[in-house]
Amino acid sequence: MRTEAIDPPGVQWLRVSPKYVTVRLVEWAIGNIVMLAVLSLPLIFVLLGWWRWPPLWLAITVPAVMLVLALWRLVLIPRQVRAIGYAERDDDLLIRRGIFFQRTMVVPYGRMQYVDVAVGPVERSLGLCTLKLHTASAGTNAHLPGLPSAEGARLREQLSARGEARLAGL
């Protein structure tokens, strides 16, 4: 996970929990089962003789292509989770993600308005949480999924304290 173009020198990246792969797999399964069911309806209707259009080859091709794409996403999920990282520095928090399109986000402590910890049902059962950072910019999408609950609580308190200290100096 080292790319000179986006990695600041001397940063030690911390990883999210490997259990987060399970959360992503559950999301993948639910989304793709629904999508494949919907895209397979024309094929079923054509086979039953209820519809004459689309042609059989097209009715087969659309769900087949979706299935191939879904399997490709399934293969990528563990690597995508391993690519998520974060690092605390003196003045800011770095969040890194991405395999093909890598991104490093720098969130200055003084810009944080509040820090939110969210937990979904699958995350809760695995002892994980998602840390969301809200800044003055509405376009900031700074979130850190897959943190162990204790680490999420620690980061929430620490980032809130650092943000308050930096904001007070303005």
Tab-separated table of C-alpha atoms in Angstrom:
chain	number	residue	atom	x	y	z
A	1	MET	CA	0.000	0.000	0.000
A	2	ARG	CA	2.789	2.433	-0.868
A	3	THR	CA	2.424	4.994	-3.633
A	4	GLU	CA	4.840	7.909	-3.605
A	5	ALA	CA	2.445	10.273	-5.384
A	6	ILE	CA	-0.162	10.246	-2.611
A	7	ASP	CA	1.651	8.936	0.477
A	8	PRO	CA	3.278	11.529	2.718
A	9	PRO	CA	6.764	10.378	3.777
A	10	GLY	CA	7.156	8.828	7.222
A	11	VAL	CA	3.487	7.982	7.785
A	12	GLN	CA	2.604	4.728	9.553
A	13	TRP	CA	-0.796	3.618	8.256
A	14	LEU	CA	-3.168	1.798	10.581
A	15	ARG	CA	-5.564	-0.688	8.998
A	16	VAL	CA	-9.241	-1.279	9.623
A	17	SER	CA	-10.377	-4.610	11.046
A	18	PRO	CA	-10.265	-7.639	8.713
A	19	LYS	CA	-13.799	-8.398	9.979
A	20	TYR	CA	-14.954	-5.528	7.778
A	21	VAL	CA	-14.653	-7.918	4.811
A	22	THR	CA	-17.701	-9.746	6.226
A	23	VAL	CA	-19.714	-6.510	6.324
A	24	ARG	CA	-18.829	-5.776	2.710
A	25	LEU	CA	-19.677	-9.357	1.668
A	26	VAL	CA	-23.135	-9.109	3.251
A	27	GLU	CA	-23.737	-5.796	1.443
A	28	TRP	CA	-22.471	-7.379	-1.790
A	29	ALA	CA	-24.736	-10.421	-1.436
A	30	ILE	CA	-27.898	-8.444	-0.699
A	31	GLY	CA	-27.320	-5.919	-3.477
A	32	ASN	CA	-26.395	-8.463	-6.112
A	33	ILE	CA	-29.180	-10.927	-5.300
A	34	VAL	CA	-31.745	-8.152	-5.731
A	35	MET	CA	-30.073	-6.846	-8.905
A	36	LEU	CA	-29.800	-10.287	-10.504
A	37	ALA	CA	-33.420	-11.090	-9.618
A	38	VAL	CA	-34.639	-7.881	-11.256
A	39	LEU	CA	-32.442	-8.303	-14.344
A	40	SER	CA	-33.527	-11.950	-14.712
A	41	LEU	CA	-37.236	-11.118	-14.869
A	42	PRO	CA	-37.200	-10.441	-18.641
A	43	LEU	CA	-35.465	-13.800	-19.188
A	44	ILE	CA	-38.124	-15.598	-17.139
A	45	PHE	CA	-40.937	-13.800	-18.958
A	46	VAL	CA	-39.422	-14.629	-22.364
A	47	LEU	CA	-38.948	-18.301	-21.405
A	48	LEU	CA	-42.537	-18.527	-20.149
A	49	GLY	CA	-43.761	-17.001	-23.400
A	50	TRP	CA	-45.315	-13.963	-21.723
A	51	TRP	CA	-43.033	-11.548	-23.591
A	52	ARG	CA	-41.817	-11.629	-27.169
A	53	TRP	CA	-39.288	-8.870	-26.629
A	54	PRO	CA	-36.385	-8.799	-25.728
A	55	PRO	CA	-34.873	-11.546	-27.849
A	56	LEU	CA	-33.686	-14.578	-25.897
A	57	TRP	CA	-29.995	-13.805	-26.488
A	58	LEU	CA	-30.397	-10.339	-24.953
A	59	ALA	CA	-32.479	-11.632	-22.049
A	60	ILE	CA	-29.645	-14.075	-21.250
A	61	THR	CA	-26.784	-11.629	-21.846
A	62	VAL	CA	-27.877	-8.872	-19.454
A	63	PRO	CA	-28.023	-11.008	-16.260
A	64	ALA	CA	-24.918	-12.928	-17.368
A	65	VAL	CA	-22.899	-9.718	-17.704
A	66	MET	CA	-24.199	-8.556	-14.321
A	67	LEU	CA	-23.163	-11.879	-12.784
A	68	VAL	CA	-19.625	-11.557	-14.175
A	69	LEU	CA	-19.347	-7.991	-12.840
A	70	ALA	CA	-20.678	-9.107	-9.458
A	71	LEU	CA	-18.098	-11.880	-9.253
A	72	TRP	CA	-15.342	-9.399	-10.174
A	73	ARG	CA	-16.479	-7.116	-7.335
A	74	LEU	CA	-16.521	-10.111	-4.999
A	75	VAL	CA	-12.881	-10.848	-5.805
A	76	LEU	CA	-11.927	-7.203	-5.154
A	77	ILE	CA	-13.656	-6.810	-1.758
A	78	PRO	CA	-10.848	-8.239	0.447
A	79	ARG	CA	-8.238	-6.119	-1.340
A	80	GLN	CA	-10.395	-2.989	-1.064
A	81	VAL	CA	-10.692	-3.509	2.697
A	82	ARG	CA	-6.924	-3.970	3.034
A	83	ALA	CA	-6.428	-0.685	1.138
A	84	ILE	CA	-8.339	1.344	3.747
A	85	GLY	CA	-6.019	2.995	6.226
A	86	TYR	CA	-5.702	5.963	8.522
A	87	ALA	CA	-2.951	7.837	10.308
A	88	GLU	CA	-3.068	10.405	13.095
A	89	ARG	CA	-0.599	13.239	12.836
A	90	ASP	CA	-0.053	16.293	15.038
A	91	ASP	CA	-2.358	18.607	13.065
A	92	ASP	CA	-4.536	16.338	10.935
A	93	LEU	CA	-5.962	12.914	10.277
A	94	LEU	CA	-5.116	11.085	7.048
A	95	ILE	CA	-7.580	8.632	5.500
A	96	ARG	CA	-6.496	6.447	2.599
A	97	ARG	CA	-8.483	4.102	0.345
A	98	GLY	CA	-8.632	2.658	-3.131
A	99	ILE	CA	-6.911	0.050	-5.263
A	100	PHE	CA	-7.086	1.353	-8.821
A	101	PHE	CA	-8.098	4.908	-7.981
A	102	GLN	CA	-6.251	5.659	-4.783
A	103	ARG	CA	-7.155	8.591	-2.599
A	104	THR	CA	-5.614	10.146	0.491
A	105	MET	CA	-7.786	12.620	2.365
A	106	VAL	CA	-6.294	15.055	4.887
A	107	VAL	CA	-8.718	16.331	7.518
A	108	PRO	CA	-7.249	19.115	9.705
A	109	TYR	CA	-8.341	18.848	13.330
A	110	GLY	CA	-9.275	22.534	13.381
A	111	ARG	CA	-11.811	21.992	10.556
A	112	MET	CA	-13.746	19.229	12.323
A	113	GLN	CA	-17.144	20.336	13.540
A	114	TYR	CA	-18.167	17.030	15.046
A	115	VAL	CA	-17.267	13.363	14.957
A	116	ASP	CA	-19.979	10.737	14.582
A	117	VAL	CA	-19.806	6.986	15.209
A	118	ALA	CA	-22.384	4.880	13.344
A	119	VAL	CA	-23.086	1.172	13.708
A	120	GLY	CA	-25.246	-0.990	11.441
A	121	PRO	CA	-26.667	-4.384	12.397
A	122	VAL	CA	-23.910	-6.427	10.715
A	123	GLU	CA	-21.195	-4.146	12.095
A	124	ARG	CA	-22.714	-4.375	15.570
A	125	SER	CA	-22.684	-8.172	15.500
A	126	LEU	CA	-18.982	-8.102	14.567
A	127	GLY	CA	-18.014	-5.400	17.081
A	128	LEU	CA	-17.241	-2.800	14.406
A	129	CYS	CA	-18.262	0.792	13.736
A	130	THR	CA	-17.884	3.583	11.171
A	131	LEU	CA	-16.342	6.900	12.170
A	132	LYS	CA	-17.730	9.906	10.269
A	133	LEU	CA	-15.968	13.268	10.324
A	134	HIS	CA	-18.073	16.352	9.667
A	135	THR	CA	-16.261	19.480	8.586
A	136	ALA	CA	-17.235	22.957	7.462
A	137	SER	CA	-17.165	21.767	3.846
A	138	ALA	CA	-20.354	20.050	2.739
A	139	GLY	CA	-18.406	18.131	0.078
A	140	THR	CA	-16.189	16.355	2.576
A	141	ASN	CA	-16.963	12.661	2.682
A	142	ALA	CA	-14.541	11.675	5.405
A	143	HIS	CA	-15.550	8.385	6.920
A	144	LEU	CA	-13.555	5.481	8.241
A	145	PRO	CA	-15.457	2.171	8.150
A	146	GLY	CA	-14.531	-1.114	9.804
A	147	LEU	CA	-13.022	0.159	13.024
A	148	PRO	CA	-13.242	-1.981	16.146
A	149	SER	CA	-15.797	-0.369	18.488
A	150	ALA	CA	-13.212	0.471	21.149
A	151	GLU	CA	-10.935	2.135	18.585
A	152	GLY	CA	-13.889	4.073	17.144
A	153	ALA	CA	-14.802	5.385	20.602
A	154	ARG	CA	-11.174	6.284	21.339
A	155	LEU	CA	-10.792	8.091	18.010
A	156	ARG	CA	-14.092	9.952	18.502
A	157	GLU	CA	-12.954	11.305	21.862
A	158	GLN	CA	-9.414	12.063	20.763
A	159	LEU	CA	-10.406	13.742	17.490
A	160	SER	CA	-13.114	15.776	19.218
A	161	ALA	CA	-10.626	16.973	21.830
A	162	ARG	CA	-8.008	17.829	19.221
A	163	GLY	CA	-10.574	19.590	17.058
A	164	GLU	CA	-11.805	21.638	19.992
A	165	ALA	CA	-8.247	22.612	20.964
A	166	ARG	CA	-7.367	23.674	17.403
A	167	LEU	CA	-10.658	25.525	16.907
A	168	ALA	CA	-10.250	27.440	20.161
A	169	GLY	CA	-6.968	28.883	18.860
A	170	LEU	CA	-8.650	30.527	15.859
